[in-house]
Amino acid sequence: MYVESSKGKIRRLWDFHGGLHLPDNKRQSLQTDLTSATMPARLILPLRQHIGESAIPLVKPGDRVLKGEKIADNTAPVCAPIHAPTSGIIKGIEAHPIPHPSGLNGPAIVLEVDGKDEWADLPAPINDFQNVDKSLLLQRVRESGIVGLGGATFPAAIKLNPGKAIKTLIINGAECEPFITCDDRLMQGAPDRILNGARILQHILGAEECLIGIEDNKPDAISTLRSHLTDDDSIEVVRIPTLYPSGGEKQLIRILTGQEVPSEGLPAQLGVICHNVATAAAIADAVLEGRPLISRLVTLTGEGIANPCNMEVPLGITAADLIEQTGGYTGKSSQLIMGGPMMGFNLSTDQVPITKGSNCLLAPSEEEVPTTGSALACIRCGRCAEVCPVNLLPQQMYWFSRAKELEKVQDYNLFDCIECGCCSHVCPSHIPLVHYFRFAKTESWAKEKELQAADHAKKRHDFRIARLERLDAERKARLRKKKENLGKKKPVKPAAKGEDAKKAAIEAAMKRAAAKKAAQQSPPKNTDNLTPAQQKQLDAVDKHRAETTADQE
Amino acid sequence: MQFQTFSSPHTRRPNSVDKVMLQVILALLPGVLAMTWYFGPGVLVNIVIATLSAVAFEALVLKLRKRPVMPTLYDLSAVVTAILFAIAVPPLLPWWLTVIGMAFAIIMVKQLYGGMGYNPFNPAMAAYVLLLISWPIPMTSWLPPVVLSANPLDFMQIVSAIFTGSPPTGLEWDAITMATPLDEMRTNLDQGHMISEIFQSPLWGDFGGQGWEWVGNWFLMGGLWLIYKRTITWHIPLAFFAGLTGLAMITFLFDPESYPFALFHVFSGGAILGAFFIATDPVTACTTRKGQLIYGVAIGMLVYIIRTWGGYPDAVAFAVLLLNMAAPTIDYYTRPQVFGHGDNHG
């Protein structure tokens, strides 16, 4: 299909297989204007708020930190630093409930807020970003702790250094999950930040065009962004059809460019890089103001929440504090979801903090998100395959996952599944298909690890056998040598003449005397005069030492 | 606060297996009523017997397998099997044959393979074939349409015929039953009659047998409604008709006096019922789009081949069962191209 994009251009759009038209439920949280959350008494900052390595604390309990100060980082390639969202005292670094599907606790920095909100010295704004070295901009993005704010939380700086020529920068404003409206609010409320971010990104990547894809159920966001474009922008705001999951990176790239990101590949291979609108805004803040990522927009919605709204919240505020600030619960919901109804995960407690990837807190009523009964048998109706945006055959994959036939299910491209939930959503037997695929994935990873471990063990075993054989061969060689030496006759000394014999006797006597003297002067060693048992122990230790050093060779 | 946790996604489209099955049952109703209209209430009696016995056998086996009985009974799949079977068999079929058929369909073909969703063969068709090759006479003794019948039977006569297995008093089987139009056509052709001669008989309507073609029409309505409701897709029915009429057209053009025209085949016997309600049984059919097309075409062609050169005039059951065997293989070789696996990389 063709649509008119901004600047009167006609653009062709492509479609992907399947997808769903979902009731969008976005009005509830758009009734009120964007507000800012008040700072709670303490903030919980998990050390892992991004894909990759956990950050390592740079502070210790008792330290006073200022707003925007870096408090955790890691030199690992895939990592993003964490900054203090306000000034205060570090209370501790301890295990705390974190937003994770497992419901397990994770290490977090606890910051007691002092209420002064005192800023640290921020890096200088870079206003003429077109004229500075790109490495400086990359460094700024990295140091500001910016990660993908669409939910994937991949450190943004890594995506800005793809090592390939980039033709198209895509800014993702699709927001296809029902209920969530924080990107919509951001696009309507801060179009300039997003567009500045897009310009910076375009400059860093050297992309000739930038497309902002927004689903057509957000007309206000589209018109606002379009009205803020300037004449020398090569940015187009493209209205795309509302079809879940159009906001998935691969799906959006397909819609806007017609290209499919190769399986197990990256968008950069197609000359495309994709960032979320909130990420673009955060990058603009970091470059133009020096402000690190210390807050984000969060949608609070669902009939279980008294006043659905969008809020600018400091990272580290707990869901409980945040919901209390908006007026608390209505009691109409028995669950709390972080993220949307399709891909979000349930929180078992509301004591978890908001992290960089938290875009929504959803407390749905039974009417909004019905809980389903137990699963029935699959009747192979094929609806799951009809709606799968990746064109997989979920019913077959379910069969193999159930039977734990991991090779088969991988043969059916399990790892191309994006866990969007379309298949589970339409299944008339109410089978939690995505859950089965996650299970199959984790089982596959576990098996892979096992194989690697077995491989490693086998290598070590082979090495040991080889070493023992070598030692054995050496011993045998020594024995052979000895035997040969024994077999040889000792050369007979010619009979010494009188004088020579005398000299030799004197010399020998002198040597003996010197040896005796030396023995008296040096203190006895503790290894002298050992009992046979001690000697045996010592030998064993020496042997082990020799073995371990051989192991390390 | 503590909350319940589930695995994503959290939303569900409000559909369920029993709704799917209910839609199939509703879609069958017009055809069933048409059959009652043309062939008397015997089909309704058969549906009742078949449904009761199917549900009873299902409950029995689930109890033996120590599975929850109620949820499975509520999914209505046994009822659909029973109705399809009862429609396919002659209206005066003795009750015990219906019960044997249902016992075989539910116990052997469905539950012994693991129950709902696990059966490789269509239970109704397997039962039909079992009875057809074991009791060929009662399974081929159809009634003429009421309008053509010399001795139309009333409700009580029909019930007694079904439950006693003997014809109503004062009548012989031969006087009240007759072969199906397809059977008639085969027999006449084998005796060397021309098609134009055969069609002189009052037995025929516009395309197929009197009454039969209208029953087919009503099943067609039901089938189209199922496609409209998205309970089934158009792939299998359309492919089925393509396979059937394609072959029929070729032979018809080749020799119109020995091979009836294509629409005759569509509106005779179980072709329409088979295309929309039997070949589309999701459990035993192909699931990939391409596979469904191959599956449908193959069934259609086999129906024609068996009708024209095979040993039995009623071919749908055999064709469907044969393709049930091939479905997993067809599925395996017709997997769609997964996103990112093609060469569409710019």
mmCIF file of N, CA, C and O in Angstrom, chain B residues 58-129:
data_model
loop_
_atom_site.group_PDB
_atom_site.id
_atom_site.type_symbol
_atom_site.label_atom_id
_atom_site.label_comp_id
_atom_site.label_asym_id
_atom_site.label_seq_id
_atom_site.Cartn_x
_atom_site.Cartn_y
_atom_site.Cartn_z
ATOM 1 N N GLU B 58 -17.335 -41.847 24.678
ATOM 2 C CA GLU B 58 -16.300 -40.863 25.039
ATOM 3 C C GLU B 58 -16.149 -40.814 26.562
ATOM 4 O O GLU B 58 -15.036 -40.890 27.095
ATOM 5 N N ALA B 59 -17.276 -40.737 27.265
ATOM 6 C CA ALA B 59 -17.223 -40.658 28.726
ATOM 7 C C ALA B 59 -16.606 -41.927 29.308
ATOM 8 O O ALA B 59 -15.753 -41.874 30.205
ATOM 9 N N LEU B 60 -16.997 -43.052 28.742
ATOM 10 C CA LEU B 60 -16.492 -44.329 29.237
ATOM 11 C C LEU B 60 -14.973 -44.400 29.095
ATOM 12 O O LEU B 60 -14.249 -44.709 30.051
ATOM 13 N N VAL B 61 -14.479 -44.078 27.905
ATOM 14 C CA VAL B 61 -13.033 -44.194 27.670
ATOM 15 C C VAL B 61 -12.265 -43.181 28.530
ATOM 16 O O VAL B 61 -11.218 -43.499 29.086
ATOM 17 N N LEU B 62 -12.810 -41.973 28.654
ATOM 18 C CA LEU B 62 -12.117 -40.977 29.481
ATOM 19 C C LEU B 62 -12.031 -41.463 30.925
ATOM 20 O O LEU B 62 -11.022 -41.260 31.601
ATOM 21 N N LYS B 63 -13.082 -42.106 31.380
ATOM 22 C CA LYS B 63 -13.056 -42.655 32.739
ATOM 23 C C LYS B 63 -11.973 -43.726 32.844
ATOM 24 O O LYS B 63 -11.184 -43.759 33.791
ATOM 25 N N LEU B 64 -11.925 -44.605 31.835
ATOM 26 C CA LEU B 64 -10.917 -45.668 31.839
ATOM 27 C C LEU B 64 -9.513 -45.063 31.780
ATOM 28 O O LEU B 64 -8.579 -45.585 32.386
ATOM 29 N N ARG B 65 -9.366 -43.979 31.043
ATOM 30 C CA ARG B 65 -8.043 -43.347 30.906
ATOM 31 C C ARG B 65 -7.748 -42.416 32.069
ATOM 32 O O ARG B 65 -6.708 -41.750 32.089
ATOM 33 N N LYS B 66 -8.701 -42.334 33.008
ATOM 34 C CA LYS B 66 -8.547 -41.475 34.190
ATOM 35 C C LYS B 66 -8.297 -40.031 33.796
ATOM 36 O O LYS B 66 -7.427 -39.348 34.336
ATOM 37 N N ARG B 67 -9.081 -39.572 32.831
ATOM 38 C CA ARG B 67 -8.995 -38.176 32.394
ATOM 39 C C ARG B 67 -10.250 -37.453 32.844
ATOM 40 O O ARG B 67 -11.286 -38.090 33.031
ATOM 41 N N PRO B 68 -10.167 -36.133 32.997
ATOM 42 C CA PRO B 68 -11.384 -35.397 33.346
ATOM 43 C C PRO B 68 -12.419 -35.554 32.234
ATOM 44 O O PRO B 68 -12.109 -35.341 31.059
ATOM 45 N N VAL B 69 -13.627 -35.965 32.595
ATOM 46 C CA VAL B 69 -14.624 -36.297 31.594
ATOM 47 C C VAL B 69 -15.332 -35.059 31.075
ATOM 48 O O VAL B 69 -15.473 -34.856 29.871
ATOM 49 N N MET B 70 -15.768 -34.204 31.993
ATOM 50 C CA MET B 70 -16.671 -33.116 31.608
ATOM 51 C C MET B 70 -16.097 -32.139 30.575
ATOM 52 O O MET B 70 -16.738 -31.875 29.564
ATOM 53 N N PRO B 71 -14.876 -31.610 30.796
ATOM 54 C CA PRO B 71 -14.372 -30.632 29.821
ATOM 55 C C PRO B 71 -14.345 -31.196 28.403
ATOM 56 O O PRO B 71 -14.657 -30.506 27.433
ATOM 57 N N THR B 72 -14.011 -32.466 28.288
ATOM 58 C CA THR B 72 -13.914 -33.069 26.969
ATOM 59 C C THR B 72 -15.301 -33.255 26.349
ATOM 60 O O THR B 72 -15.477 -33.068 25.151
ATOM 61 N N LEU B 73 -16.284 -33.629 27.170
ATOM 62 C CA LEU B 73 -17.626 -33.777 26.627
ATOM 63 C C LEU B 73 -18.151 -32.425 26.168
ATOM 64 O O LEU B 73 -18.835 -32.312 25.163
ATOM 65 N N TYR B 74 -17.807 -31.385 26.915
ATOM 66 C CA TYR B 74 -18.314 -30.066 26.561
ATOM 67 C C TYR B 74 -17.691 -29.527 25.275
ATOM 68 O O TYR B 74 -18.208 -28.587 24.700
ATOM 69 N N ASP B 75 -16.572 -30.085 24.852
ATOM 70 C CA ASP B 75 -15.967 -29.516 23.635
ATOM 71 C C ASP B 75 -16.750 -29.886 22.381
ATOM 72 O O ASP B 75 -16.444 -29.397 21.296
ATOM 73 N N LEU B 76 -17.745 -30.754 22.505
ATOM 74 C CA LEU B 76 -18.695 -31.067 21.426
ATOM 75 C C LEU B 76 -18.071 -31.797 20.233
ATOM 76 O O LEU B 76 -18.747 -32.000 19.232
ATOM 77 N N SER B 77 -16.803 -32.188 20.338
ATOM 78 C CA SER B 77 -16.197 -32.823 19.170
ATOM 79 C C SER B 77 -16.834 -34.184 18.899
ATOM 80 O O SER B 77 -17.002 -34.573 17.749
ATOM 81 N N ALA B 78 -17.219 -34.896 19.955
ATOM 82 C CA ALA B 78 -17.870 -36.194 19.760
ATOM 83 C C ALA B 78 -19.208 -36.013 19.061
ATOM 84 O O ALA B 78 -19.601 -36.818 18.210
ATOM 85 N N VAL B 79 -19.892 -34.922 19.393
ATOM 86 C CA VAL B 79 -21.200 -34.662 18.780
ATOM 87 C C VAL B 79 -21.034 -34.409 17.279
ATOM 88 O O VAL B 79 -21.811 -34.919 16.460
ATOM 89 N N VAL B 80 -19.996 -33.647 16.931
ATOM 90 C CA VAL B 80 -19.758 -33.375 15.510
ATOM 91 C C VAL B 80 -19.471 -34.679 14.768
ATOM 92 O O VAL B 80 -20.035 -34.935 13.688
ATOM 93 N N THR B 81 -18.639 -35.518 15.353
ATOM 94 C CA THR B 81 -18.357 -36.824 14.740
ATOM 95 C C THR B 81 -19.648 -37.605 14.536
ATOM 96 O O THR B 81 -19.894 -38.168 13.465
ATOM 97 N N ALA B 82 -20.503 -37.622 15.567
ATOM 98 C CA ALA B 82 -21.752 -38.387 15.498
ATOM 99 C C ALA B 82 -22.647 -37.865 14.387
ATOM 100 O O ALA B 82 -23.209 -38.642 13.603
ATOM 101 N N ILE B 83 -22.788 -36.545 14.292
ATOM 102 C CA ILE B 83 -23.688 -35.972 13.280
ATOM 103 C C ILE B 83 -23.158 -36.271 11.873
ATOM 104 O O ILE B 83 -23.914 -36.695 10.988
ATOM 105 N N LEU B 84 -21.841 -36.094 11.681
ATOM 106 C CA LEU B 84 -21.278 -36.348 10.352
ATOM 107 C C LEU B 84 -21.494 -37.800 9.946
ATOM 108 O O LEU B 84 -21.839 -38.103 8.795
ATOM 109 N N PHE B 85 -21.319 -38.696 10.897
ATOM 110 C CA PHE B 85 -21.509 -40.114 10.602
ATOM 111 C C PHE B 85 -22.976 -40.387 10.256
ATOM 112 O O PHE B 85 -23.278 -41.036 9.263
ATOM 113 N N ALA B 86 -23.886 -39.859 11.076
ATOM 114 C CA ALA B 86 -25.307 -40.130 10.882
ATOM 115 C C ALA B 86 -25.812 -39.576 9.555
ATOM 116 O O ALA B 86 -26.706 -40.142 8.940
ATOM 117 N N ILE B 87 -25.235 -38.479 9.107
ATOM 118 C CA ILE B 87 -25.625 -37.918 7.814
ATOM 119 C C ILE B 87 -25.149 -38.823 6.682
ATOM 120 O O ILE B 87 -25.814 -38.975 5.660
ATOM 121 N N ALA B 88 -23.989 -39.432 6.889
ATOM 122 C CA ALA B 88 -23.368 -40.187 5.805
ATOM 123 C C ALA B 88 -24.018 -41.550 5.591
ATOM 124 O O ALA B 88 -23.944 -42.093 4.489
ATOM 125 N N VAL B 89 -24.636 -42.105 6.639
ATOM 126 C CA VAL B 89 -25.172 -43.466 6.500
ATOM 127 C C VAL B 89 -26.628 -43.404 6.038
ATOM 128 O O VAL B 89 -27.287 -42.388 6.176
ATOM 129 N N PRO B 90 -27.128 -44.526 5.473
ATOM 130 C CA PRO B 90 -28.521 -44.531 4.988
ATOM 131 C C PRO B 90 -29.509 -44.294 6.132
ATOM 132 O O PRO B 90 -29.253 -44.709 7.258
ATOM 133 N N PRO B 91 -30.634 -43.683 5.843
ATOM 134 C CA PRO B 91 -31.572 -43.290 6.903
ATOM 135 C C PRO B 91 -32.187 -44.468 7.657
ATOM 136 O O PRO B 91 -32.656 -44.285 8.772
ATOM 137 N N LEU B 92 -32.218 -45.643 7.051
ATOM 138 C CA LEU B 92 -32.845 -46.779 7.743
ATOM 139 C C LEU B 92 -31.805 -47.718 8.345
ATOM 140 O O LEU B 92 -32.098 -48.868 8.646
ATOM 141 N N LEU B 93 -30.582 -47.263 8.506
ATOM 142 C CA LEU B 93 -29.534 -48.146 9.027
ATOM 143 C C LEU B 93 -29.935 -48.679 10.408
ATOM 144 O O LEU B 93 -30.342 -47.910 11.274
ATOM 145 N N PRO B 94 -29.852 -50.004 10.586
ATOM 146 C CA PRO B 94 -30.213 -50.564 11.898
ATOM 147 C C PRO B 94 -29.389 -49.918 13.017
ATOM 148 O O PRO B 94 -28.217 -49.628 12.847
ATOM 149 N N TRP B 95 -30.040 -49.733 14.168
ATOM 150 C CA TRP B 95 -29.434 -48.962 15.263
ATOM 151 C C TRP B 95 -28.112 -49.539 15.724
ATOM 152 O O TRP B 95 -27.192 -48.813 16.076
ATOM 153 N N TRP B 96 -28.010 -50.857 15.705
ATOM 154 C CA TRP B 96 -26.786 -51.449 16.272
ATOM 155 C C TRP B 96 -25.566 -51.185 15.392
ATOM 156 O O TRP B 96 -24.441 -51.146 15.871
ATOM 157 N N LEU B 97 -25.812 -50.996 14.100
ATOM 158 C CA LEU B 97 -24.681 -50.637 13.239
ATOM 159 C C LEU B 97 -24.184 -49.226 13.573
ATOM 160 O O LEU B 97 -22.975 -48.958 13.606
ATOM 161 N N THR B 98 -25.130 -48.328 13.840
ATOM 162 C CA THR B 98 -24.741 -46.979 14.244
ATOM 163 C C THR B 98 -23.915 -47.024 15.530
ATOM 164 O O THR B 98 -22.885 -46.353 15.654
ATOM 165 N N VAL B 99 -24.367 -47.848 16.468
ATOM 166 C CA VAL B 99 -23.652 -47.932 17.749
ATOM 167 C C VAL B 99 -22.255 -48.524 17.529
ATOM 168 O O VAL B 99 -21.256 -48.019 18.063
ATOM 169 N N ILE B 100 -22.162 -49.567 16.708
ATOM 170 C CA ILE B 100 -20.844 -50.151 16.422
ATOM 171 C C ILE B 100 -19.951 -49.098 15.765
ATOM 172 O O ILE B 100 -18.767 -48.932 16.117
ATOM 173 N N GLY B 101 -20.531 -48.391 14.826
ATOM 174 C CA GLY B 101 -19.755 -47.356 14.129
ATOM 175 C C GLY B 101 -19.212 -46.322 15.111
ATOM 176 O O GLY B 101 -18.030 -45.959 15.052
ATOM 177 N N MET B 102 -20.054 -45.878 16.008
ATOM 178 C CA MET B 102 -19.622 -44.856 16.968
ATOM 179 C C MET B 102 -18.589 -45.416 17.946
ATOM 180 O O MET B 102 -17.635 -44.738 18.329
ATOM 181 N N ALA B 103 -18.794 -46.693 18.353
ATOM 182 C CA ALA B 103 -17.819 -47.308 19.253
ATOM 183 C C ALA B 103 -16.461 -47.322 18.578
ATOM 184 O O ALA B 103 -15.428 -46.946 19.171
ATOM 185 N N PHE B 104 -16.435 -47.706 17.303
ATOM 186 C CA PHE B 104 -15.169 -47.755 16.579
ATOM 187 C C PHE B 104 -14.574 -46.355 16.435
ATOM 188 O O PHE B 104 -13.386 -46.125 16.689
ATOM 189 N N ALA B 105 -15.435 -45.405 16.053
ATOM 190 C CA ALA B 105 -14.945 -44.038 15.814
ATOM 191 C C ALA B 105 -14.346 -43.444 17.091
ATOM 192 O O ALA B 105 -13.233 -42.913 17.084
ATOM 193 N N ILE B 106 -15.088 -43.530 18.180
ATOM 194 C CA ILE B 106 -14.659 -42.840 19.402
ATOM 195 C C ILE B 106 -13.555 -43.613 20.126
ATOM 196 O O ILE B 106 -12.548 -43.047 20.543
ATOM 197 N N ILE B 107 -13.751 -44.930 20.271
ATOM 198 C CA ILE B 107 -12.787 -45.690 21.081
ATOM 199 C C ILE B 107 -11.507 -45.957 20.288
ATOM 200 O O ILE B 107 -10.406 -45.599 20.704
ATOM 201 N N MET B 108 -11.675 -46.591 19.126
ATOM 202 C CA MET B 108 -10.479 -47.034 18.402
ATOM 203 C C MET B 108 -9.786 -45.874 17.684
ATOM 204 O O MET B 108 -8.584 -45.695 17.785
ATOM 205 N N VAL B 109 -10.578 -45.107 16.939
ATOM 206 C CA VAL B 109 -9.947 -44.133 16.039
ATOM 207 C C VAL B 109 -9.540 -42.862 16.784
ATOM 208 O O VAL B 109 -8.533 -42.249 16.465
ATOM 209 N N LYS B 110 -10.330 -42.489 17.802
ATOM 210 C CA LYS B 110 -10.028 -41.228 18.464
ATOM 211 C C LYS B 110 -9.270 -41.432 19.779
ATOM 212 O O LYS B 110 -8.124 -41.012 19.920
ATOM 213 N N GLN B 111 -9.920 -42.110 20.740
ATOM 214 C CA GLN B 111 -9.334 -42.132 22.081
ATOM 215 C C GLN B 111 -8.078 -42.988 22.179
ATOM 216 O O GLN B 111 -7.146 -42.645 22.903
ATOM 217 N N LEU B 112 -8.034 -44.109 21.456
ATOM 218 C CA LEU B 112 -6.841 -44.956 21.582
ATOM 219 C C LEU B 112 -5.600 -44.286 21.005
ATOM 220 O O LEU B 112 -4.478 -44.648 21.315
ATOM 221 N N TYR B 113 -5.804 -43.292 20.172
ATOM 222 C CA TYR B 113 -4.658 -42.544 19.655
ATOM 223 C C TYR B 113 -4.298 -41.389 20.571
ATOM 224 O O TYR B 113 -3.350 -40.654 20.307
ATOM 225 N N GLY B 114 -5.076 -41.176 21.626
ATOM 226 C CA GLY B 114 -4.766 -40.093 22.557
ATOM 227 C C GLY B 114 -5.882 -39.079 22.689
ATOM 228 O O GLY B 114 -5.748 -38.102 23.396
ATOM 229 N N GLY B 115 -6.991 -39.324 21.999
ATOM 230 C CA GLY B 115 -8.139 -38.432 22.178
ATOM 231 C C GLY B 115 -8.074 -37.218 21.294
ATOM 232 O O GLY B 115 -7.288 -37.148 20.351
ATOM 233 N N MET B 116 -8.908 -36.267 21.666
ATOM 234 C CA MET B 116 -9.076 -35.027 20.903
ATOM 235 C C MET B 116 -7.737 -34.451 20.421
ATOM 236 O O MET B 116 -6.833 -34.213 21.215
ATOM 237 N N GLY B 117 -7.621 -34.256 19.131
ATOM 238 C CA GLY B 117 -6.438 -33.598 18.598
ATOM 239 C C GLY B 117 -5.313 -34.543 18.216
ATOM 240 O O GLY B 117 -4.381 -34.149 17.530
ATOM 241 N N TYR B 118 -5.395 -35.790 18.645
ATOM 242 C CA TYR B 118 -4.286 -36.713 18.375
ATOM 243 C C TYR B 118 -4.616 -37.751 17.309
ATOM 244 O O TYR B 118 -3.756 -38.533 16.931
ATOM 245 N N ASN B 119 -5.898 -37.783 16.879
ATOM 246 C CA ASN B 119 -6.282 -38.864 15.967
ATOM 247 C C ASN B 119 -5.818 -38.562 14.545
ATOM 248 O O ASN B 119 -6.123 -37.509 14.003
ATOM 249 N N PRO B 120 -5.076 -39.487 13.938
ATOM 250 C CA PRO B 120 -4.600 -39.234 12.581
ATOM 251 C C PRO B 120 -5.703 -39.396 11.531
ATOM 252 O O PRO B 120 -5.587 -38.875 10.435
ATOM 253 N N PHE B 121 -6.761 -40.155 11.868
ATOM 254 C CA PHE B 121 -7.821 -40.394 10.882
ATOM 255 C C PHE B 121 -9.118 -39.739 11.322
ATOM 256 O O PHE B 121 -9.385 -39.611 12.510
ATOM 257 N N ASN B 122 -9.904 -39.350 10.344
ATOM 258 C CA ASN B 122 -11.201 -38.753 10.634
ATOM 259 C C ASN B 122 -12.122 -39.841 11.213
ATOM 260 O O ASN B 122 -12.444 -40.798 10.512
ATOM 261 N N PRO B 123 -12.534 -39.725 12.465
ATOM 262 C CA PRO B 123 -13.268 -40.823 13.114
ATOM 263 C C PRO B 123 -14.572 -41.184 12.404
ATOM 264 O O PRO B 123 -14.863 -42.373 12.208
ATOM 265 N N ALA B 124 -15.322 -40.180 11.982
ATOM 266 C CA ALA B 124 -16.607 -40.464 11.333
ATOM 267 C C ALA B 124 -16.396 -41.263 10.052
ATOM 268 O O ALA B 124 -17.125 -42.217 9.762
ATOM 269 N N MET B 125 -15.373 -40.863 9.278
ATOM 270 C CA MET B 125 -15.130 -41.542 8.004
ATOM 271 C C MET B 125 -14.570 -42.943 8.206
ATOM 272 O O MET B 125 -14.889 -43.874 7.476
ATOM 273 N N ALA B 126 -13.728 -43.102 9.224
ATOM 274 C CA ALA B 126 -13.180 -44.428 9.500
ATOM 275 C C ALA B 126 -14.309 -45.379 9.870
ATOM 276 O O ALA B 126 -14.342 -46.528 9.408
ATOM 277 N N ALA B 127 -15.248 -44.881 10.690
ATOM 278 C CA ALA B 127 -16.378 -45.712 11.081
ATOM 279 C C ALA B 127 -17.234 -46.047 9.861
ATOM 280 O O ALA B 127 -17.676 -47.193 9.685
ATOM 281 N N TYR B 128 -17.436 -45.059 9.001
ATOM 282 C CA TYR B 128 -18.238 -45.271 7.799
ATOM 283 C C TYR B 128 -17.616 -46.369 6.930
ATOM 284 O O TYR B 128 -18.302 -47.289 6.463
ATOM 285 N N VAL B 129 -16.318 -46.298 6.743
ATOM 286 C CA VAL B 129 -15.633 -47.283 5.904
ATOM 287 C C VAL B 129 -15.681 -48.663 6.542
ATOM 288 O O VAL B 129 -15.917 -49.669 5.878
#
